[in-house]
Tab-separated table of C-alpha atoms in Angstrom:
chain	number	residue	atom	x	y	z
A	21	MET	CA	-18.800	-13.601	-12.046
A	22	HIS	CA	-17.534	-11.264	-9.347
A	23	ARG	CA	-14.254	-9.644	-10.308
A	24	THR	CA	-11.743	-8.595	-7.684
A	25	ARG	CA	-10.915	-4.917	-8.228
A	26	ILE	CA	-7.205	-4.238	-7.842
A	27	VAL	CA	-5.008	-1.141	-7.692
A	28	ILE	CA	-1.372	-1.822	-8.578
A	29	ALA	CA	1.577	0.492	-7.927
A	30	ASP	CA	5.259	0.101	-8.748
A	31	ARG	CA	8.116	2.424	-9.665
A	32	HIS	CA	9.129	0.313	-12.641
A	33	PRO	CA	6.993	0.350	-15.810
A	34	ILE	CA	8.164	-3.125	-16.781
A	35	VAL	CA	6.976	-4.515	-13.449
A	36	LEU	CA	3.574	-2.890	-13.891
A	37	GLN	CA	3.369	-4.329	-17.385
A	38	GLY	CA	4.265	-7.780	-16.087
A	39	ILE	CA	1.634	-7.642	-13.335
A	40	ARG	CA	-0.997	-6.450	-15.798
A	41	SER	CA	-0.156	-9.339	-18.131
A	42	VAL	CA	-0.420	-11.908	-15.339
A	43	LEU	CA	-3.728	-10.579	-14.010
A	44	ALA	CA	-5.213	-10.111	-17.484
A	45	ALA	CA	-5.049	-13.887	-17.903
A	46	GLN	CA	-7.250	-14.367	-14.808
A	47	ARG	CA	-11.007	-14.007	-15.265
A	48	ASP	CA	-11.627	-13.028	-11.639
A	49	PHE	CA	-9.389	-9.915	-11.541
A	50	THR	CA	-9.766	-6.434	-12.967
A	51	ILE	CA	-7.169	-3.683	-12.570
A	52	VAL	CA	-8.911	-0.388	-11.800
A	53	ALA	CA	-5.737	1.721	-11.539
A	54	SER	CA	-2.064	1.325	-12.393
A	55	CYS	CA	0.187	3.802	-10.558
A	56	SER	CA	3.881	4.627	-10.679
A	57	ASP	CA	4.090	6.769	-7.526
A	58	GLY	CA	2.755	6.828	-4.004
A	59	ALA	CA	0.572	9.917	-4.317
A	60	SER	CA	-1.449	8.525	-7.214
A	61	CYS	CA	-1.631	5.150	-5.469
A	62	ASN	CA	-3.061	6.714	-2.316
A	63	GLU	CA	-5.545	8.718	-4.364
A	64	ALA	CA	-6.637	5.628	-6.300
A	65	ILE	CA	-7.149	3.661	-3.078
A	66	ARG	CA	-9.158	6.507	-1.534
A	67	VAL	CA	-11.349	7.266	-4.540
A	68	LEU	CA	-11.779	3.864	-6.179
A	69	VAL	CA	-11.904	1.757	-2.979
A	70	PRO	CA	-10.539	-1.425	-4.583
A	71	ASP	CA	-10.761	-4.884	-3.038
A	72	VAL	CA	-6.971	-5.235	-3.026
A	73	ALA	CA	-4.031	-2.852	-3.410
A	74	LEU	CA	-0.779	-4.415	-4.639
A	75	VAL	CA	1.919	-1.867	-3.827
A	76	ASP	CA	5.674	-1.697	-4.321
A	77	ALA	CA	7.082	-1.701	-0.780
A	78	ALA	CA	9.833	0.737	-1.806
A	79	LEU	CA	7.846	3.591	-3.348
A	80	PRO	CA	10.124	6.600	-2.712
A	81	ASP	CA	7.530	9.329	-2.189
A	82	VAL	CA	5.290	7.693	0.399
A	83	SER	CA	5.677	5.656	3.567
A	84	ARG	CA	4.038	2.302	4.131
A	85	GLN	CA	1.960	3.794	6.912
A	86	GLN	CA	0.641	6.399	4.463
A	87	ILE	CA	-0.363	3.612	2.078
A	88	LEU	CA	-2.081	1.778	4.917
A	89	ALA	CA	-3.870	4.900	6.226
A	90	PRO	CA	-6.674	5.027	3.608
A	91	ALA	CA	-6.999	1.264	3.829
A	92	ASN	CA	-7.481	1.491	7.594
A	93	ALA	CA	-9.981	4.360	7.463
A	94	SER	CA	-13.612	3.855	8.331
A	95	GLY	CA	-15.845	2.324	5.683
A	96	PRO	CA	-14.942	-0.270	3.052
A	97	SER	CA	-11.204	-0.848	2.909
A	98	PRO	CA	-8.949	-2.856	0.618
A	99	ALA	CA	-6.487	-5.503	1.645
A	100	VAL	CA	-2.965	-4.181	1.139
A	101	VAL	CA	-0.323	-6.468	-0.334
A	102	PHE	CA	3.179	-5.016	-0.250
A	103	PHE	CA	5.427	-6.249	-3.024
A	104	GLY	CA	8.825	-6.511	-1.300
A	105	GLY	CA	12.291	-7.234	-2.612
A	106	VAL	CA	14.159	-8.013	0.603
A	107	ALA	CA	13.217	-10.821	2.978
A	108	ALA	CA	15.039	-9.231	5.935
A	109	ASP	CA	12.896	-6.077	5.947
A	110	CYS	CA	12.075	-5.627	9.626
A	111	GLU	CA	9.304	-3.096	9.100
A	112	LEU	CA	7.507	-5.290	6.576
A	113	GLN	CA	7.838	-8.256	8.917
A	114	ARG	CA	6.382	-6.231	11.784
A	115	LEU	CA	3.462	-4.938	9.721
A	116	ALA	CA	2.683	-8.445	8.491
A	117	LEU	CA	2.894	-9.911	11.984
A	118	GLU	CA	0.514	-7.212	13.214
A	119	GLY	CA	-1.925	-8.192	10.489
A	120	ALA	CA	-1.751	-4.740	8.871
A	121	CYS	CA	-0.820	-6.112	5.462
A	122	ILE	CA	0.296	-9.107	3.455
A	123	VAL	CA	3.820	-9.211	2.064
A	124	LEU	CA	4.679	-10.807	-1.264
A	125	SER	CA	8.317	-11.298	-2.201
A	126	LYS	CA	9.416	-10.149	-5.633
A	127	ASP	CA	11.048	-13.563	-5.936
A	128	SER	CA	7.544	-15.040	-6.147
A	129	ASP	CA	6.302	-16.517	-9.395
A	130	ALA	CA	3.052	-15.652	-11.185
A	131	GLU	CA	1.181	-18.518	-9.536
A	132	MET	CA	2.131	-17.267	-6.077
A	133	LEU	CA	1.126	-13.716	-7.018
A	134	VAL	CA	-2.338	-14.824	-8.136
A	135	SER	CA	-2.816	-17.086	-5.107
A	136	THR	CA	-1.831	-14.329	-2.673
A	137	LEU	CA	-4.148	-11.783	-4.274
A	138	ARG	CA	-7.045	-14.239	-4.126
A	139	LYS	CA	-6.407	-14.903	-0.438
A	140	ALA	CA	-6.234	-11.179	0.216
A	141	ALA	CA	-9.502	-10.586	-1.644
A	142	GLN	CA	-11.212	-13.284	0.380
A	143	GLY	CA	-10.072	-11.690	3.625
A	144	GLN	CA	-7.905	-14.653	4.564
A	145	ALA	CA	-5.043	-14.118	6.980
A	146	ALA	CA	-3.212	-17.218	5.845
A	147	ALA	CA	-0.440	-15.110	4.360
A	148	SER	CA	0.315	-13.633	7.774
A	149	PRO	CA	1.352	-15.601	10.873
A	150	SER	CA	-0.144	-12.990	13.219
A	151	ALA	CA	-2.981	-15.320	14.216
A	152	TRP	CA	-0.430	-17.933	15.250
A	153	LEU	CA	1.341	-15.430	17.496
A	154	ALA	CA	-1.712	-14.004	19.243
A	155	ASN	CA	-2.148	-16.764	21.821
A	156	ASP	CA	1.062	-18.143	23.296
A	157	GLU	CA	-0.904	-20.332	25.702
A	158	ALA	CA	-2.510	-22.324	22.900
A	159	ARG	CA	0.599	-22.024	20.698
A	160	PRO	CA	-1.133	-23.274	17.546
A	161	ASP	CA	2.046	-22.673	15.545
A	162	GLU	CA	3.985	-25.575	17.050
A	163	LYS	CA	2.060	-28.225	15.169
A	164	PRO	CA	2.825	-26.907	11.655
A	165	LEU	CA	6.418	-26.104	12.603
A	166	ALA	CA	6.850	-29.631	13.925
A	167	GLN	CA	5.981	-30.932	10.463
A	168	LEU	CA	9.137	-29.411	8.974
A	169	THR	CA	12.087	-31.669	8.258
A	170	ASP	CA	15.616	-30.742	9.343
A	171	ARG	CA	16.381	-29.687	5.778
A	172	GLU	CA	13.279	-27.490	5.648
A	173	ARG	CA	14.277	-25.867	8.954
A	174	GLN	CA	17.715	-25.145	7.506
A	175	ILE	CA	16.180	-23.502	4.471
A	176	MET	CA	13.794	-21.547	6.722
A	177	ARG	CA	16.819	-20.242	8.646
A	178	LEU	CA	18.687	-19.238	5.497
A	179	VAL	CA	15.600	-17.491	4.093
A	180	SER	CA	15.404	-15.502	7.339
A	181	GLU	CA	18.991	-14.350	6.674
A	182	GLY	CA	17.851	-12.866	3.368
A	183	LEU	CA	19.540	-15.395	1.074
A	184	SER	CA	18.169	-15.993	-2.416
A	185	ASN	CA	17.388	-19.465	-3.768
A	186	LYS	CA	20.721	-19.519	-5.599
A	187	GLU	CA	22.622	-18.537	-2.469
A	188	ILE	CA	20.798	-21.157	-0.397
A	189	GLY	CA	21.533	-23.741	-3.084
A	190	ARG	CA	25.238	-22.907	-3.026
A	191	ARG	CA	25.297	-23.023	0.778
A	192	LEU	CA	23.646	-26.460	0.898
A	193	ASN	CA	25.091	-27.820	-2.349
A	194	LEU	CA	21.638	-28.197	-3.884
A	195	ALA	CA	20.118	-27.154	-7.212
A	196	ASP	CA	17.845	-24.098	-7.452
A	197	GLY	CA	14.957	-26.354	-8.447
A	198	THR	CA	15.412	-28.436	-5.315
A	199	ILE	CA	15.264	-25.312	-3.133
A	200	LYS	CA	12.042	-24.274	-4.877
A	201	VAL	CA	10.530	-27.709	-4.185
A	202	HIS	CA	11.457	-27.440	-0.503
A	203	LEU	CA	10.017	-23.926	-0.245
A	204	HIS	CA	6.790	-25.083	-1.857
A	205	HIS	CA	6.504	-27.860	0.743
A	206	ILE	CA	7.305	-25.427	3.580
A	207	PHE	CA	4.662	-22.926	2.406
A	208	GLN	CA	2.075	-25.714	2.222
A	209	LYS	CA	2.890	-27.071	5.685
A	210	LEU	CA	2.836	-23.636	7.334
A	211	ASP	CA	-0.092	-22.346	5.246
A	212	ILE	CA	1.765	-19.210	4.209
A	213	SER	CA	2.322	-17.702	0.790
A	214	ASN	CA	5.810	-16.226	0.568
A	215	ARG	CA	9.375	-16.196	1.855
A	216	THR	CA	9.110	-12.806	3.585
A	217	ILE	CA	6.468	-14.146	5.946
A	218	LEU	CA	8.535	-17.306	6.387
A	219	ALA	CA	11.455	-15.143	7.508
A	220	ALA	CA	9.227	-13.209	9.902
A	221	LEU	CA	7.906	-16.430	11.372
A	222	ALA	CA	11.420	-17.842	11.773
A	223	ILE	CA	12.572	-14.782	13.665
A	224	SER	CA	9.436	-14.357	15.772
A	225	ARG	CA	9.412	-17.975	16.987
A	226	ASN	CA	13.192	-18.235	17.471
A	227	GLU	CA	13.386	-20.802	14.715
A	228	LEU	CA	16.525	-19.063	13.570
A	229	HIS	CA	18.314	-20.006	16.808
A	230	ALA	CA	16.870	-23.501	16.980
A	231	ALA	CA	17.908	-24.322	13.424
A	232	SER	CA	21.391	-22.852	13.835
A	233	ARG	CA	22.105	-25.403	16.583
A	234	LYS	CA	21.370	-28.283	14.229
A	235	MET	CA	24.316	-29.355	12.115
A	236	ASP	CA	23.912	-31.124	8.788
A	237	PRO	CA	24.686	-34.826	8.752
A	238	PRO	CA	27.291	-35.106	5.952
A	239	ASP	CA	25.126	-37.387	3.826
A	240	LEU	CA	22.342	-34.784	3.685
A	241	LEU	CA	24.540	-32.662	1.462
A	242	HIS	CA	24.561	-35.428	-1.127
A	243	GLN	CA	21.310	-37.241	-0.642
A	244	ASP	CA	18.283	-34.975	-0.621
A	245	PRO	CA	14.777	-36.443	-1.068
A	246	ALA	CA	13.532	-33.564	-3.200
A	247	SER	CA	16.557	-33.698	-5.505
A	248	VAL	CA	15.720	-37.160	-6.768
A	249	LYS	CA	12.110	-36.383	-7.649
């Protein structure tokens, strides 16, 4: 069986330990380097040439462009997945929209982490909406966006404002579990893997403004399809 070779980098030892534990349970991954700073991460990417690099987006001693530089050099290059903590990170959104990287929110669960790394290893761009934005004439993004319900558009707007699941739940008077169900449905419909990319897509396609003009019917605050599942 082919194993995807991964370099991981994060400032926090407990995060590195958690990632190692998650990936150790998967037969198709092998961690070739575990780094706690940007310099060692860059060196590991350059020397080991992994399939995927999962990197803390807030490493203090290196810029994101410096992380991407060895990945963008000539020859075999890894897919870079930035592990971000803030949905409203404009630079991460821009890099993802340009197709330079994939962004995974630190709010993601283990299943989402594994799924995103597998997509990255397979060279899929599903985690980035850049392909949807490349051709305004064809506008292939309108079909998936049209599949969203009013409630899902509201949640998409609130995610783009950087709100957590708990904050969105309080705003809409819904349980955290219900928000998670809605986000799962949104990710499936839009074929994306995390809330950071959802926020980028909302902003780039003016979904933020379109959703803000739609007011909630009062009964939606009390009767939500996902909440009764």
